[in-house]
Amino acid sequence: MPKTIKKVGVLTSGGDSPGMNAAIRSVVRTCAYHNIQCVGIYRGYQGMIEGDFKEMGARSVHNIVNKGGTVLKSARSKEFMTVEGRKKAHEHLVKEGIDAFVVIGGDGSFTGAEIFNKEYNFPVMGIPGTIDNDIFGTSHTLGYDTALNTVVEVIDKIRDTASSHNRLFFVEVMGRDAGHLALNAGIGAGAEEILIPEEDLGLDRLLESLKKSKAAGKSSSIVVIAEGDKIGKNVFELKDYVEANLPEYEVRVSVLGHMQRGGAPSCYDRVLASRLGVKAVESLLEGKSNFMVGMLNDKVELTPLEQAIKGHTEIDRELLRVSEIMSI
């Protein structure tokens, strides 16, 4: 018989992303709708270990749907990676009377939840929150759409100054292991070249592409680079290489960094967070556990946490072809 759920905990873990607050709100209000209690767990798994809990009701999450970051704070807990740390966390959950929890985060956060579930048979549910959009089992992760719009807006502004001074700009965006953000933002902002971890363009081909752009009459160029791209050790060494081999180019570098994580979530991310939060809580109430809720073919679906963690997202080959055609 599945465990009767009377009190649900909710936490945010790992890197923050726009839409996390909207997801917290959704979890809390879905609990209120079904007349069960909800407890906010502050500072991720570290707060779980320390018993940093606070009761949350429908009114306690008003006016947060439009806010970036996370009101529950986030942290990366090394202690939770230990058996002793997870034991402390379980003791605090039992003491508080929490029957299940929803974790909003990425694959590292899901790994912690899956291990905890196996050790204590404790009901858990995951909501994918990362701007990299690199979680298997969902077409969109929370924050990805917002980050995409932020990056495109910034590149549009960079293009204004690039055109004014006939410059080549290397714009580095987040994406350690996945190029979804760089590829889509590059197409949306009209970049001349896009460098992503999944496709090793190579230095020679990059130089050839930039030469073609110059020959085609382009007085300025934008190259969007995912931070995990393998073409050079880092974007600044790449700048030096291009300047040494193409002295006609005046090269500038712009590393967008953490600004990509901030800001009010887009309407898409707010709606996505609301849908995923409802599904997460109601799935727990139905006796389901150890799943991630995600969006597939515009429907909210469940993916086993193990698959979400181990599965690999594929880059859209059609988008690669589109980017090549658009850069002519």
Short mmCIF file of C-alpha atoms in Angstrom, two decimals, residues 14-168:
data_model
loop_
_atom_site.label_atom_id
_atom_site.label_comp_id
_atom_site.label_asym_id
_atom_site.label_seq_id
_atom_site.Cartn_x
_atom_site.Cartn_y
_atom_site.Cartn_z
CA GLY A 14 21.81 23.59 -7.18
CA GLY A 15 22.02 26.63 -9.45
CA ASP A 16 19.01 28.94 -9.37
CA SER A 17 16.89 29.52 -12.47
CA PRO A 18 13.97 31.82 -13.32
CA GLY A 19 10.68 30.04 -12.65
CA MET A 20 11.76 28.31 -9.43
CA ASN A 21 9.58 30.65 -7.37
CA ALA A 22 6.62 30.00 -9.64
CA ALA A 23 7.18 26.26 -9.10
CA ILE A 24 7.38 26.70 -5.31
CA ARG A 25 4.11 28.63 -5.47
CA SER A 26 2.50 25.89 -7.52
CA VAL A 27 3.57 23.13 -5.12
CA VAL A 28 2.37 25.08 -2.07
CA ARG A 29 -1.00 26.01 -3.56
CA THR A 30 -1.63 22.51 -4.93
CA CYS A 31 -1.06 21.17 -1.41
CA ALA A 32 -3.50 23.78 -0.05
CA TYR A 33 -6.04 22.84 -2.73
CA HIS A 34 -5.89 19.20 -1.64
CA ASN A 35 -5.99 20.13 2.06
CA ILE A 36 -2.53 18.82 2.91
CA GLN A 37 0.28 20.70 4.62
CA CYS A 38 3.34 22.07 2.86
CA VAL A 39 6.73 22.85 4.37
CA GLY A 40 9.42 24.98 2.74
CA ILE A 41 12.92 23.53 3.13
CA TYR A 42 15.47 26.34 3.05
CA ARG A 43 18.94 26.12 1.44
CA GLY A 44 18.32 22.84 -0.39
CA TYR A 45 19.61 19.58 1.06
CA GLN A 46 21.80 21.43 3.54
CA GLY A 47 18.68 22.95 5.08
CA MET A 48 17.13 19.48 5.19
CA ILE A 49 20.14 18.22 7.15
CA GLU A 50 19.88 21.16 9.58
CA GLY A 51 16.07 21.10 9.89
CA ASP A 52 15.68 24.57 8.39
CA PHE A 53 11.93 24.25 7.73
CA LYS A 54 9.00 26.65 7.57
CA GLU A 55 5.29 25.97 7.16
CA MET A 56 3.91 27.46 3.94
CA GLY A 57 0.31 28.19 3.03
CA ALA A 58 -1.46 29.59 -0.01
CA ARG A 59 -1.00 33.20 1.13
CA SER A 60 2.69 32.77 1.98
CA VAL A 61 3.59 32.49 -1.71
CA HIS A 62 1.71 35.54 -3.01
CA ASN A 63 3.61 37.90 -5.32
CA ILE A 64 6.47 35.49 -6.08
CA VAL A 65 5.31 34.11 -9.46
CA ASN A 66 7.02 37.07 -11.17
CA LYS A 67 10.30 36.95 -9.24
CA GLY A 68 13.58 35.39 -10.35
CA GLY A 69 15.86 33.41 -8.04
CA THR A 70 14.34 31.33 -5.23
CA VAL A 71 12.73 32.50 -1.99
CA LEU A 72 13.75 29.19 -0.39
CA LYS A 73 17.41 29.89 -1.24
CA SER A 74 19.65 27.24 -2.76
CA ALA A 75 22.91 25.52 -1.87
CA ARG A 76 25.12 22.65 -2.94
CA SER A 77 25.50 20.27 0.01
CA LYS A 78 28.59 18.07 0.19
CA GLU A 79 27.31 16.68 3.49
CA PHE A 80 24.20 15.27 1.77
CA MET A 81 26.53 13.20 -0.41
CA THR A 82 27.46 11.19 2.70
CA VAL A 83 25.44 8.44 4.41
CA GLU A 84 25.68 10.36 7.69
CA GLY A 85 24.36 13.55 6.10
CA ARG A 86 21.37 11.80 4.55
CA LYS A 87 20.64 10.10 7.88
CA LYS A 88 20.44 13.51 9.60
CA ALA A 89 18.16 14.75 6.82
CA HIS A 90 15.84 11.77 7.21
CA GLU A 91 15.67 12.23 10.97
CA HIS A 92 14.62 15.88 10.55
CA LEU A 93 11.98 14.99 7.95
CA VAL A 94 10.49 12.32 10.24
CA LYS A 95 10.58 14.67 13.24
CA GLU A 96 8.75 17.34 11.22
CA GLY A 97 6.18 14.79 10.01
CA ILE A 98 7.04 15.34 6.34
CA ASP A 99 5.84 12.38 4.26
CA ALA A 100 7.34 13.30 0.85
CA PHE A 101 9.26 16.07 -0.83
CA VAL A 102 9.51 17.84 -4.19
CA VAL A 103 12.97 18.95 -5.30
CA ILE A 104 13.37 21.66 -7.93
CA GLY A 105 16.81 21.49 -9.56
CA GLY A 106 19.07 19.70 -12.03
CA ASP A 107 20.59 16.26 -12.41
CA GLY A 108 22.80 16.60 -9.31
CA SER A 109 19.76 17.41 -7.20
CA PHE A 110 17.87 14.49 -8.72
CA THR A 111 20.78 12.14 -7.98
CA GLY A 112 20.54 13.08 -4.30
CA ALA A 113 16.77 12.51 -4.31
CA GLU A 114 17.09 9.12 -6.01
CA ILE A 115 19.72 7.87 -3.56
CA PHE A 116 17.64 9.13 -0.63
CA ASN A 117 14.57 7.35 -2.01
CA LYS A 118 16.44 4.05 -2.30
CA GLU A 119 17.91 4.29 1.19
CA TYR A 120 14.73 5.25 3.04
CA ASN A 121 11.91 4.39 0.62
CA PHE A 122 10.96 8.06 0.97
CA PRO A 123 8.56 9.45 -1.67
CA VAL A 124 10.25 12.06 -3.87
CA MET A 125 9.40 13.94 -7.04
CA GLY A 126 11.65 16.14 -9.19
CA ILE A 127 10.94 19.33 -11.15
CA PRO A 128 13.69 20.24 -13.68
CA GLY A 129 15.11 23.71 -13.04
CA THR A 130 18.19 24.75 -15.04
CA ILE A 131 18.80 27.30 -17.79
CA ASP A 132 20.96 24.80 -19.74
CA ASN A 133 17.92 22.73 -20.81
CA ASP A 134 20.07 19.60 -20.51
CA ILE A 135 17.72 17.27 -18.57
CA PHE A 136 16.43 14.15 -20.31
CA GLY A 137 12.65 13.68 -20.25
CA THR A 138 11.50 17.24 -20.88
CA SER A 139 11.56 19.58 -23.88
CA HIS A 140 11.98 22.59 -21.59
CA THR A 141 13.51 23.01 -18.15
CA LEU A 142 12.48 25.87 -15.86
CA GLY A 143 14.44 29.02 -16.67
CA TYR A 144 15.58 28.02 -20.14
CA ASP A 145 13.06 30.18 -22.01
CA THR A 146 13.77 33.19 -19.80
CA ALA A 147 17.54 32.80 -20.18
CA LEU A 148 17.12 32.49 -23.94
CA ASN A 149 15.24 35.78 -24.11
CA THR A 150 17.82 37.45 -21.85
CA VAL A 151 20.71 36.30 -24.06
CA VAL A 152 19.01 37.40 -27.30
CA GLU A 153 18.26 40.82 -25.83
CA VAL A 154 21.88 41.28 -24.77
CA ILE A 155 23.26 40.11 -28.14
CA ASP A 156 20.96 42.56 -29.92
CA LYS A 157 22.59 45.35 -27.91
CA ILE A 158 26.08 44.04 -28.55
CA ARG A 159 25.34 44.00 -32.30
CA ASP A 160 24.60 47.73 -32.18
CA THR A 161 28.11 48.50 -30.96
CA ALA A 162 29.70 45.81 -33.17
CA SER A 163 28.15 47.43 -36.25
CA SER A 164 29.20 50.91 -35.15
CA HIS A 165 32.87 49.94 -34.85
CA ASN A 166 33.20 47.14 -37.44
CA ARG A 167 34.11 44.65 -34.75
CA LEU A 168 33.95 40.90 -34.25
#
